[in-house]
Short mmCIF file of C-alpha atoms in Angstrom, two decimals:
data_model
loop_
_atom_site.label_atom_id
_atom_site.label_comp_id
_atom_site.label_asym_id
_atom_site.label_seq_id
_atom_site.Cartn_x
_atom_site.Cartn_y
_atom_site.Cartn_z
CA UNK O 1 -77.93 -34.27 23.05
CA UNK O 2 -79.34 -34.08 19.79
CA UNK O 3 -82.24 -32.19 21.06
CA UNK O 4 -79.67 -29.88 23.00
CA UNK O 5 -77.81 -29.40 19.59
CA UNK O 6 -80.90 -28.44 17.82
CA UNK O 7 -82.06 -25.96 20.62
CA UNK O 8 -78.58 -24.25 20.49
CA UNK O 9 -78.50 -23.71 16.78
CA UNK O 10 -79.36 -20.00 16.76
CA UNK O 11 -79.00 -16.90 14.56
CA UNK O 12 -75.92 -14.88 15.19
CA UNK O 13 -76.09 -11.37 14.80
CA UNK O 14 -74.23 -8.13 15.74
CA UNK O 15 -70.44 -8.80 16.01
CA UNK O 16 -70.57 -11.32 13.41
CA UNK O 17 -72.95 -9.84 11.16
CA UNK O 18 -74.01 -12.95 9.41
CA UNK O 19 -75.75 -16.26 9.94
CA UNK O 20 -73.76 -18.65 12.08
CA UNK O 21 -74.06 -22.11 13.60
CA UNK O 22 -72.96 -23.17 16.80
CA UNK O 23 -72.68 -27.01 17.44
CA UNK O 24 -71.78 -28.78 20.75
CA UNK O 25 -70.94 -32.34 20.13
CA UNK O 26 -70.90 -34.57 23.30
CA UNK O 27 -67.42 -35.87 24.36
CA UNK O 28 -65.55 -34.19 21.49
CA UNK O 29 -64.84 -31.11 23.35
CA UNK O 30 -64.69 -29.14 20.23
CA UNK O 31 -66.08 -25.87 19.07
CA UNK O 32 -66.67 -25.05 15.56
CA UNK O 33 -67.55 -21.69 14.22
CA UNK O 34 -68.47 -21.10 10.75
CA UNK O 35 -69.18 -17.48 9.55
CA UNK O 36 -69.91 -16.11 6.16
CA UNK O 37 -69.00 -17.76 3.00
CA UNK O 38 -65.97 -20.12 2.37
CA UNK O 39 -63.51 -17.47 1.15
CA UNK O 40 -63.59 -15.75 4.65
CA UNK O 41 -62.24 -18.72 6.48
CA UNK O 42 -58.98 -19.25 4.49
CA UNK O 43 -56.00 -18.96 6.65
CA UNK O 44 -58.11 -16.99 9.60
CA UNK O 45 -56.92 -19.65 12.15
CA UNK O 46 -53.07 -19.27 11.00
CA UNK O 47 -52.52 -15.91 12.41
CA UNK O 48 -50.03 -16.43 15.40
CA UNK O 49 -48.45 -14.20 17.78
CA UNK O 50 -45.67 -16.30 19.06
CA UNK O 51 -47.93 -19.37 19.76
CA UNK O 52 -48.82 -22.41 17.74
CA UNK O 53 -51.82 -22.79 15.86
CA UNK O 54 -53.70 -26.18 15.90
CA UNK O 55 -52.05 -29.67 15.95
CA UNK O 56 -52.11 -30.02 12.12
CA UNK O 57 -52.85 -28.43 8.72
CA UNK O 58 -56.18 -26.85 8.35
CA UNK O 59 -58.15 -28.00 5.52
CA UNK O 60 -57.64 -26.01 2.24
CA UNK O 61 -54.36 -24.43 3.66
CA UNK O 62 -51.71 -27.10 2.47
CA UNK O 63 -49.39 -26.02 5.22
CA UNK O 64 -49.07 -22.30 3.90
CA UNK O 65 -50.37 -19.00 4.89
CA UNK O 66 -51.46 -17.09 2.03
CA UNK O 67 -53.57 -14.21 3.96
CA UNK O 68 -51.99 -14.26 7.33
CA UNK O 69 -48.74 -13.62 9.02
CA UNK O 70 -46.45 -15.71 11.39
CA UNK O 71 -44.22 -13.73 13.71
CA UNK O 72 -41.92 -16.19 15.03
CA UNK O 73 -44.48 -18.72 15.65
CA UNK O 74 -44.42 -22.54 14.76
CA UNK O 75 -46.84 -24.99 13.20
CA UNK O 76 -46.94 -28.44 14.75
CA UNK O 77 -47.54 -30.49 11.57
CA UNK O 78 -47.58 -27.67 9.31
CA UNK O 79 -44.87 -25.52 7.76
CA UNK O 80 -41.75 -25.33 10.09
CA UNK O 81 -40.54 -21.92 11.50
CA UNK O 82 -37.76 -20.58 9.49
CA UNK O 83 -39.22 -22.40 6.29
CA UNK O 84 -40.56 -20.48 3.46
CA UNK O 85 -44.24 -19.28 2.76
CA UNK O 86 -45.84 -19.55 -0.37
CA UNK O 87 -45.38 -16.40 -2.26
CA UNK O 88 -43.23 -14.87 0.51
CA UNK O 89 -45.09 -12.36 2.62
CA UNK O 90 -48.66 -12.75 2.73
CA UNK O 91 -51.43 -9.91 2.02
CA UNK O 92 -51.70 -7.42 4.62
CA UNK O 93 -49.00 -9.03 6.60
CA UNK O 94 -45.39 -10.40 6.71
CA UNK O 95 -43.85 -13.64 7.66
CA UNK O 96 -40.68 -13.19 10.01
CA UNK O 97 -39.55 -16.81 8.95
CA UNK O 98 -40.22 -16.29 5.14
CA UNK O 99 -36.72 -16.85 4.15
CA UNK O 100 -34.32 -19.73 5.00
CA UNK O 101 -31.84 -18.71 7.73
CA UNK O 102 -28.94 -20.42 5.65
CA UNK O 103 -29.93 -18.35 2.58
CA UNK O 104 -27.37 -15.94 1.30
CA UNK O 105 -27.54 -13.46 -1.59
CA UNK O 106 -24.98 -13.20 -4.52
CA UNK O 107 -21.51 -13.20 -2.60
CA UNK O 108 -19.44 -11.99 -5.59
CA UNK O 109 -15.81 -12.62 -6.10
CA UNK O 110 -12.79 -10.48 -5.10
CA UNK O 111 -10.96 -8.86 -8.02
CA UNK O 112 -7.26 -10.02 -8.55
CA UNK O 113 -4.87 -7.43 -7.13
CA UNK O 114 -1.64 -6.74 -6.15
CA UNK O 115 0.30 -5.00 -3.17
CA UNK O 116 3.56 -3.23 -2.99
CA UNK O 117 5.91 -3.12 0.09
CA UNK O 118 9.36 -1.83 0.86
CA UNK O 119 11.89 -2.86 3.07
CA UNK O 120 12.24 0.91 3.98
CA UNK O 121 10.15 3.88 2.82
CA UNK O 122 12.85 6.12 4.65
CA UNK O 123 16.18 6.25 3.01
CA UNK O 124 19.08 7.95 5.08
CA UNK O 125 22.67 8.71 4.25
CA UNK O 126 25.28 11.08 3.09
CA UNK O 127 25.27 12.89 -0.06
CA UNK O 128 26.25 10.81 -3.00
CA UNK O 129 26.13 7.36 -1.14
CA UNK O 130 24.09 4.65 -2.13
CA UNK O 131 21.17 3.28 -0.03
CA UNK O 132 19.18 0.10 -0.88
CA UNK O 133 15.83 -1.20 -0.12
CA UNK O 134 13.77 -4.26 -1.36
CA UNK O 135 10.59 -3.89 -3.29
CA UNK O 136 8.25 -6.78 -2.97
CA UNK O 137 5.13 -7.37 -4.91
CA UNK O 138 2.68 -9.84 -3.63
CA UNK O 139 -0.45 -11.30 -5.51
CA UNK O 140 -3.97 -11.57 -4.02
CA UNK O 141 -7.28 -13.03 -5.30
CA UNK O 142 -5.44 -15.24 -7.80
CA UNK O 143 -3.42 -12.39 -9.61
CA UNK O 144 -0.78 -13.89 -12.21
CA UNK O 145 1.15 -11.84 -14.90
CA UNK O 146 4.04 -9.55 -15.25
CA UNK O 147 4.37 -6.43 -13.11
CA UNK O 148 6.45 -3.45 -14.26
CA UNK O 149 8.17 -1.50 -11.55
CA UNK O 150 9.24 2.22 -12.47
CA UNK O 151 10.69 4.99 -10.19
CA UNK O 152 9.64 8.42 -10.69
CA UNK O 153 12.29 11.28 -11.99
CA UNK O 154 13.20 13.83 -9.16
CA UNK O 155 15.93 16.39 -9.24
CA UNK O 156 18.71 15.21 -6.86
CA UNK O 157 17.64 11.41 -6.84
CA UNK O 158 19.34 8.81 -8.95
CA UNK O 159 17.87 5.33 -8.80
CA UNK O 160 18.46 1.79 -10.25
CA UNK O 161 16.51 -1.14 -10.01
CA UNK O 162 18.15 -4.65 -10.36
CA UNK O 163 14.97 -5.80 -11.97
CA UNK O 164 12.25 -3.73 -13.65
CA UNK O 165 9.88 -6.66 -14.50
CA UNK O 166 8.51 -9.24 -11.93
CA UNK O 167 6.70 -12.51 -13.19
CA UNK O 168 3.91 -13.44 -10.76
CA UNK O 169 3.06 -17.14 -11.57
CA UNK O 170 1.43 -18.41 -8.12
CA UNK O 171 0.83 -17.35 -4.79
CA UNK O 172 4.38 -16.37 -3.84
CA UNK O 173 5.55 -12.68 -3.89
CA UNK O 174 8.24 -11.63 -6.15
CA UNK O 175 11.14 -8.75 -5.25
CA UNK O 176 13.47 -6.39 -6.75
CA UNK O 177 16.21 -4.24 -5.13
CA UNK O 178 16.27 -0.54 -5.53
CA UNK O 179 19.41 1.29 -5.10
CA UNK O 180 19.21 5.05 -4.55
CA UNK O 181 21.47 8.11 -4.28
CA UNK O 182 20.61 11.56 -3.11
CA UNK O 183 22.65 14.81 -4.20
CA UNK O 184 20.37 17.23 -2.42
CA UNK O 185 20.47 17.99 1.27
CA UNK O 186 17.44 17.29 3.22
CA UNK O 187 14.27 15.18 2.40
CA UNK O 188 13.54 14.22 -1.22
CA UNK O 189 10.38 12.33 -1.81
CA UNK O 190 10.12 10.23 -4.78
CA UNK O 191 7.60 7.11 -5.87
CA UNK O 192 7.76 3.59 -7.11
CA UNK O 193 4.97 2.42 -9.20
CA UNK O 194 3.98 -1.11 -10.06
CA UNK O 195 1.63 -1.72 -13.08
CA UNK O 196 0.28 -4.76 -14.75
CA UNK O 197 -2.44 -5.62 -17.34
CA UNK O 198 -6.06 -4.90 -16.19
CA UNK O 199 -4.94 -3.45 -12.98
CA UNK O 200 -4.85 0.12 -11.55
CA UNK O 201 -1.12 1.49 -10.94
CA UNK O 202 0.15 0.79 -7.45
CA UNK O 203 2.09 3.72 -6.14
CA UNK O 204 4.38 3.55 -2.89
CA UNK O 205 6.06 6.85 -1.65
CA UNK O 206 9.69 6.94 -0.67
CA UNK O 207 11.80 9.50 1.13
CA UNK O 208 15.48 9.98 0.89
CA UNK O 209 16.97 12.01 3.76
CA UNK O 210 20.37 13.23 2.99
CA UNK O 211 22.67 14.86 5.35
CA UNK O 212 25.13 17.78 4.34
CA UNK O 213 28.14 15.55 4.40
CA UNK O 214 29.74 14.78 1.07
CA UNK O 215 32.92 12.58 0.81
CA UNK O 216 35.21 12.59 -2.20
CA UNK O 217 38.17 9.99 -2.81
CA UNK O 218 41.53 10.33 -4.23
CA UNK O 219 41.45 7.30 -6.27
CA UNK O 220 43.99 4.22 -5.62
CA UNK O 221 45.37 4.74 -9.22
CA UNK O 222 45.94 8.44 -8.79
CA UNK O 223 49.53 8.27 -8.99
CA UNK O 224 49.74 5.79 -11.90
CA UNK O 225 47.37 7.56 -13.96
CA UNK O 226 48.42 10.96 -13.19
CA UNK O 227 48.94 11.70 -17.13
CA UNK O 228 48.24 9.72 -20.31
CA UNK O 229 49.62 11.45 -23.55
CA UNK O 230 49.66 14.79 -21.91
CA UNK O 231 45.91 14.71 -20.77
CA UNK O 232 45.03 15.31 -17.11
CA UNK O 233 43.48 12.58 -15.42
CA UNK O 234 40.23 14.39 -15.08
CA UNK O 235 38.16 11.69 -13.56
CA UNK O 236 40.08 11.29 -10.23
CA UNK O 237 37.38 13.00 -8.09
CA UNK O 238 34.26 12.06 -10.05
CA UNK O 239 33.02 12.99 -13.71
CA UNK O 240 35.04 15.30 -15.74
CA UNK O 241 32.04 17.66 -15.77
CA UNK O 242 32.15 17.70 -12.03
CA UNK O 243 30.35 16.16 -9.19
CA UNK O 244 27.15 18.23 -8.76
CA UNK O 245 24.97 18.55 -5.58
CA UNK O 246 22.32 20.64 -4.15
CA UNK O 247 22.13 22.89 -1.07
CA UNK O 248 24.37 24.70 1.49
CA UNK O 249 26.47 24.64 3.54
CA UNK O 250 28.28 21.33 2.28
CA UNK O 251 30.52 19.62 4.44
CA UNK O 252 33.26 18.33 2.19
CA UNK O 253 35.86 15.64 3.33
CA UNK O 254 38.52 14.26 0.84
CA UNK O 255 39.91 10.76 1.56
CA UNK O 256 43.12 9.32 0.13
CA UNK O 257 42.71 5.96 -1.49
CA UNK O 258 46.20 5.79 -3.23
CA UNK O 259 49.35 4.25 -1.60
CA UNK O 260 51.16 7.46 -2.53
CA UNK O 261 50.67 10.56 -0.32
CA UNK O 262 48.75 13.66 -1.70
CA UNK O 263 48.12 17.12 -0.88
CA UNK O 264 44.99 18.89 -1.90
CA UNK O 265 45.34 22.23 -3.49
CA UNK O 266 42.29 24.74 -2.84
CA UNK O 267 41.98 28.33 -3.44
CA UNK O 268 40.05 29.18 -0.07
CA UNK O 269 36.98 30.21 -1.94
CA UNK O 270 34.01 30.01 0.27
CA UNK O 271 35.89 27.82 2.64
CA UNK O 272 37.81 25.36 0.29
CA UNK O 273 41.07 25.66 2.27
CA UNK O 274 44.42 24.39 0.74
CA UNK O 275 46.06 21.37 2.38
CA UNK O 276 48.96 20.98 4.75
CA UNK O 277 51.87 20.92 2.45
CA UNK O 278 54.03 19.52 5.01
CA UNK O 279 51.86 16.51 5.69
CA UNK O 280 50.60 14.62 2.61
CA UNK O 281 47.55 12.21 3.22
CA UNK O 282 48.52 8.77 3.93
CA UNK O 283 46.62 5.82 2.59
CA UNK O 284 42.90 5.82 3.78
CA UNK O 285 43.61 9.37 5.55
CA UNK O 286 40.95 12.02 5.76
CA UNK O 287 41.81 15.41 4.95
CA UNK O 288 40.46 18.30 7.07
CA UNK O 289 36.49 18.91 6.93
CA UNK O 290 35.84 21.94 4.78
CA UNK O 291 32.62 23.62 5.11
CA UNK O 292 31.46 25.26 1.51
CA UNK O 293 29.24 27.96 2.13
CA UNK O 294 27.86 29.15 -1.10
CA UNK O 295 26.53 27.79 -4.24
CA UNK O 296 29.44 27.80 -6.81
CA UNK O 297 31.65 25.92 -9.07
CA UNK O 298 34.89 24.56 -7.54
CA UNK O 299 38.18 23.32 -8.88
CA UNK O 300 41.27 21.72 -7.20
CA UNK O 301 44.01 19.53 -8.05
CA UNK O 302 46.66 17.45 -6.31
CA UNK O 303 49.45 19.86 -5.35
CA UNK O 304 52.19 17.23 -5.32
CA UNK O 305 51.16 16.69 -9.01
CA UNK O 306 50.47 19.90 -10.30
CA UNK O 307 47.42 21.47 -11.80
CA UNK O 308 47.95 19.97 -15.28
CA UNK O 309 47.59 16.38 -13.99
CA UNK O 310 44.77 15.55 -11.54
CA UNK O 311 42.04 18.13 -11.44
CA UNK O 312 38.64 17.85 -9.15
CA UNK O 313 35.45 19.62 -9.88
CA UNK O 314 32.57 20.11 -7.44
CA UNK O 315 29.31 22.06 -8.44
CA UNK O 316 27.17 23.13 -5.71
CA UNK O 317 23.70 24.32 -6.92
CA UNK O 318 20.85 25.58 -4.73
#
């Protein structure tokens, strides 16, 4: 065999372009090829397309590939697939398992925030009637602090919050009660805004849809307060300056809440008819429905008491 080894030592030309040596060793069943200088050999046996390279770590490689690439292959005894290669991707190639499958980048932290919800965003009712909804403020991402609530100013809408500040001290939500009244026929939108230090304002839209129905009441003390020191009881039907509503036509109903019967005096203007003088309104009895067709100022009084005592005023604006 030694003689055969000497015979098979030859000069390799052409494809390799350099002097190479081929040795066959009896019983080892191995073939070693050395071409060129030592620097050309580094990593050349680690380039793998899905297979595995050898059964160990080639000398000088230290289980890393610095010049080849591994596309999903595994190295028995070398670096495992999914491990990291020295320096990331190799020169001239890439390593498909170069980063750990469990690694993640900077995850960041969600900023503290609040959300605002309403029991109802569509309030409905007659003119000058109170409608309510709950305003709830919920924290997220660890927010704590004081939240201030405010309602936009809109013609025809009167609002009141039972609390204008809410203290958020933990994960629990806080709430306030909103009471709204509309003096304008139809849909009137307005907004509720929640503000807190270091947060952008949160705005929620609400719409009050009011019918054209308006009910006024003769108060329970109308008879007992029909005159004090010669002054008329001007607030029997509302503010002394008058109840102001918007839009036409208005369907007006007057209900007697007094134990004494009363008769409404009207002049017939734009549909404001006079009451029935033969049938005073009893307790809780509604008078006829009057349809007022034009914007104007209306005044009336209790016919049974006289014009100098109890006077009502209604102002209709478009």
